Coordinates of C-alpha atoms in Angstrom, one line a residue:
X1286 CA -68.9 -37.1 -76.2
X1287 CA -70.0 -38.5 -72.9
X1288 CA -68.6 -41.9 -73.9
X1289 CA -65.0 -40.5 -74.0
X1290 CA -65.5 -38.8 -70.6
X1291 CA -66.9 -42.0 -69.2
X1292 CA -64.0 -44.1 -70.5
X1293 CA -61.4 -41.7 -69.1
X1294 CA -63.2 -41.5 -65.7
X1295 CA -63.4 -45.3 -65.5
X1296 CA -60.0 -46.1 -66.6
X1297 CA -57.8 -43.2 -65.4
X1298 CA -59.9 -41.6 -62.7
X1299 CA -62.7 -39.2 -62.0
X1300 CA -61.8 -35.6 -62.2
X1301 CA -59.2 -36.2 -65.0
X1302 CA -61.5 -34.5 -67.5
X1303 CA -61.9 -31.0 -66.3
X1304 CA -64.5 -30.0 -69.0
X1305 CA -66.3 -31.1 -72.2
X1306 CA -67.0 -28.7 -75.1
X1307 CA -69.8 -30.3 -77.5
X1308 CA -69.8 -27.1 -79.5
X1309 CA -66.2 -27.1 -80.5
X1310 CA -65.1 -28.6 -83.9
X1311 CA -64.0 -31.2 -83.3
X1312 CA -65.6 -31.8 -80.0
X1313 CA -63.2 -31.2 -77.1
X1314 CA -62.2 -32.3 -73.7
X1315 CA -59.9 -30.5 -71.4
X1316 CA -57.8 -32.7 -69.0
X1317 CA -55.2 -32.4 -66.3
X1318 CA -51.7 -31.8 -67.6
X1319 CA -50.2 -34.6 -65.7
X1320 CA -52.6 -37.1 -67.2
X1321 CA -51.9 -36.3 -70.9
X1322 CA -49.8 -39.3 -71.6
X1323 CA -52.1 -41.9 -69.9
X1324 CA -55.2 -40.4 -71.3
X1325 CA -53.9 -40.2 -74.9
X1326 CA -52.5 -43.7 -74.6
X1327 CA -56.0 -44.9 -73.6
X1328 CA -57.7 -43.0 -76.3
X1329 CA -55.2 -44.5 -78.9
X1330 CA -55.3 -48.0 -77.6
X1331 CA -59.0 -48.7 -76.6
X1332 CA -60.8 -50.5 -79.2
X1333 CA -64.0 -48.2 -78.5
X1334 CA -62.1 -45.0 -79.5
X1335 CA -58.9 -46.2 -81.4
X1336 CA -57.6 -42.8 -82.3
X1337 CA -54.8 -44.0 -84.7
X1338 CA -53.8 -40.6 -85.9
X1339 CA -52.6 -37.6 -84.2
X1340 CA -53.2 -35.1 -86.9
X1341 CA -52.1 -31.9 -85.2
X1342 CA -50.5 -30.8 -82.0
X1343 CA -50.4 -27.1 -81.4
X1344 CA -50.0 -24.6 -78.6
X1345 CA -51.5 -21.3 -77.6
X1346 CA -49.8 -18.7 -75.4
X1347 CA -52.4 -17.1 -73.2
X1348 CA -49.9 -14.3 -72.3
X1349 CA -48.0 -13.1 -69.4
X1350 CA -51.1 -11.7 -67.6
X1351 CA -52.8 -15.1 -67.4
X1352 CA -49.4 -16.9 -67.2
X1353 CA -50.7 -20.2 -68.8
X1354 CA -50.2 -21.9 -72.2
X1355 CA -52.3 -24.5 -73.8
X1356 CA -51.3 -27.7 -75.6
X1357 CA -53.8 -29.0 -78.0
X1358 CA -54.0 -32.5 -79.5
X1359 CA -56.2 -33.2 -82.6
X1360 CA -57.0 -36.9 -82.8
X1361 CA -58.7 -38.9 -85.5
X1362 CA -59.7 -42.6 -85.8
X1363 CA -59.5 -43.6 -89.4
X1364 CA -61.4 -47.0 -89.0
X1365 CA -64.1 -45.4 -86.7
X1366 CA -64.3 -42.2 -88.5
X1367 CA -64.4 -39.9 -85.4
X1368 CA -62.4 -37.1 -84.1
X1369 CA -61.6 -35.4 -80.7
X1370 CA -59.7 -32.4 -79.6
X1371 CA -57.9 -32.9 -76.3
X1372 CA -56.7 -29.7 -74.5
X1373 CA -54.6 -29.1 -71.4
X1374 CA -53.3 -26.0 -69.7
X1375 CA -49.7 -25.7 -68.3
X1376 CA -47.8 -23.0 -66.5
X1377 CA -46.1 -20.4 -68.7
X1378 CA -43.2 -19.9 -66.4
X1379 CA -41.8 -23.4 -66.9
X1380 CA -43.9 -24.8 -69.6
X1381 CA -43.4 -28.7 -69.7
X1382 CA -45.5 -31.6 -70.4
X1383 CA -44.9 -35.4 -71.1
X1384 CA -44.1 -36.2 -74.8
X1385 CA -46.5 -38.5 -76.7
X1386 CA -44.0 -39.1 -79.5
X1387 CA -43.8 -42.8 -78.5
X1388 CA -47.6 -43.1 -79.2
X1389 CA -47.7 -41.4 -82.5
X1390 CA -44.7 -40.7 -84.8
X1391 CA -46.4 -37.5 -86.0
X1392 CA -45.9 -36.1 -82.6
X1393 CA -42.3 -35.9 -83.0
X1394 CA -42.0 -32.9 -85.3
X1395 CA -45.2 -31.3 -83.9
X1396 CA -43.6 -31.3 -80.3
X1397 CA -40.4 -29.9 -81.8
X1398 CA -42.3 -27.0 -83.4
X1399 CA -44.1 -26.2 -80.2
X1400 CA -40.8 -26.2 -78.3
X1401 CA -39.1 -24.1 -81.0
X1402 CA -41.9 -21.4 -81.2
X1403 CA -43.3 -21.4 -77.7
X1404 CA -40.6 -22.9 -75.5
X1405 CA -42.7 -25.8 -74.2
X1406 CA -40.5 -28.7 -73.1
X1407 CA -41.8 -32.2 -74.0
X1408 CA -40.3 -34.5 -71.3
X1409 CA -38.8 -37.8 -72.7
X1410 CA -38.8 -36.5 -76.3
X1411 CA -36.2 -38.4 -78.1
X1412 CA -34.8 -35.5 -80.0
X1413 CA -36.1 -32.1 -78.6
X1414 CA -34.4 -29.3 -80.5
X1415 CA -35.3 -26.5 -82.7
X1416 CA -36.9 -27.4 -86.1
X1417 CA -37.7 -24.1 -87.7
X1418 CA -35.5 -21.5 -86.1
X1419 CA -31.6 -21.6 -86.1
X1420 CA -30.2 -23.6 -83.2
X1421 CA -28.6 -20.5 -81.6
X1422 CA -31.8 -18.3 -81.9
X1423 CA -32.8 -16.7 -78.6
X1424 CA -36.4 -16.6 -77.5
X1425 CA -39.6 -18.1 -78.7
X1426 CA -41.3 -16.2 -81.6
X1427 CA -44.9 -17.2 -80.9
X1428 CA -45.0 -16.0 -77.3
X1429 CA -47.0 -12.9 -76.8
X1430 CA -44.2 -11.0 -75.1
X1431 CA -41.6 -12.0 -77.7
X1432 CA -39.4 -9.1 -79.0
X1433 CA -37.7 -9.7 -82.2
X1434 CA -34.0 -8.9 -82.0
X1435 CA -32.8 -6.1 -84.3
X1436 CA -30.1 -8.3 -85.9
X1437 CA -29.1 -11.9 -86.2
X1438 CA -25.5 -12.7 -87.1
X1439 CA -25.2 -9.2 -88.5
X1440 CA -28.3 -9.2 -90.6
X1441 CA -31.2 -7.0 -89.8
X1442 CA -34.3 -8.8 -88.7
X1443 CA -36.6 -6.0 -88.1
X1444 CA -38.8 -5.1 -91.2
X1445 CA -38.8 -1.4 -92.1
X1446 CA -42.2 0.2 -92.7
X1447 CA -42.5 1.0 -96.5
X1448 CA -43.7 4.4 -97.6
X1449 CA -47.1 3.9 -99.1
X1450 CA -46.5 6.7 -101.7

């Protein structure tokens, strides 16, 4: 784990890695949000790490009280058989981060999903639009303060409680 932090400190700059979590599965590092693209490019391209697969990109809404969101990248190196989770924290008010879809093709739809469900904008994404919800849907369903509309195009969207008897 220390080798990942040392590589990032050396090539990107000290302080880029905010913390290391050896107990996470996979092991995790937390980095500055404005360094996501250069750090992930380094981890993909450096022969000592060679993370050739972005297996998952997801997000967490920490809620309006905390006012932050997290973006999580799960990386895997097929030839080196190691994995790493890279996390970063962004503002919830205007959630935006640089796209990594130019590094891994898999990021394209993962970023669209995080945009669609959480409202996170991925700067320089080639086609950032909704992927699961209708194009005219209002709001972001995975946000903790999301309120489901009562109707959509005249159809009820609120589920009614069933009588258990």
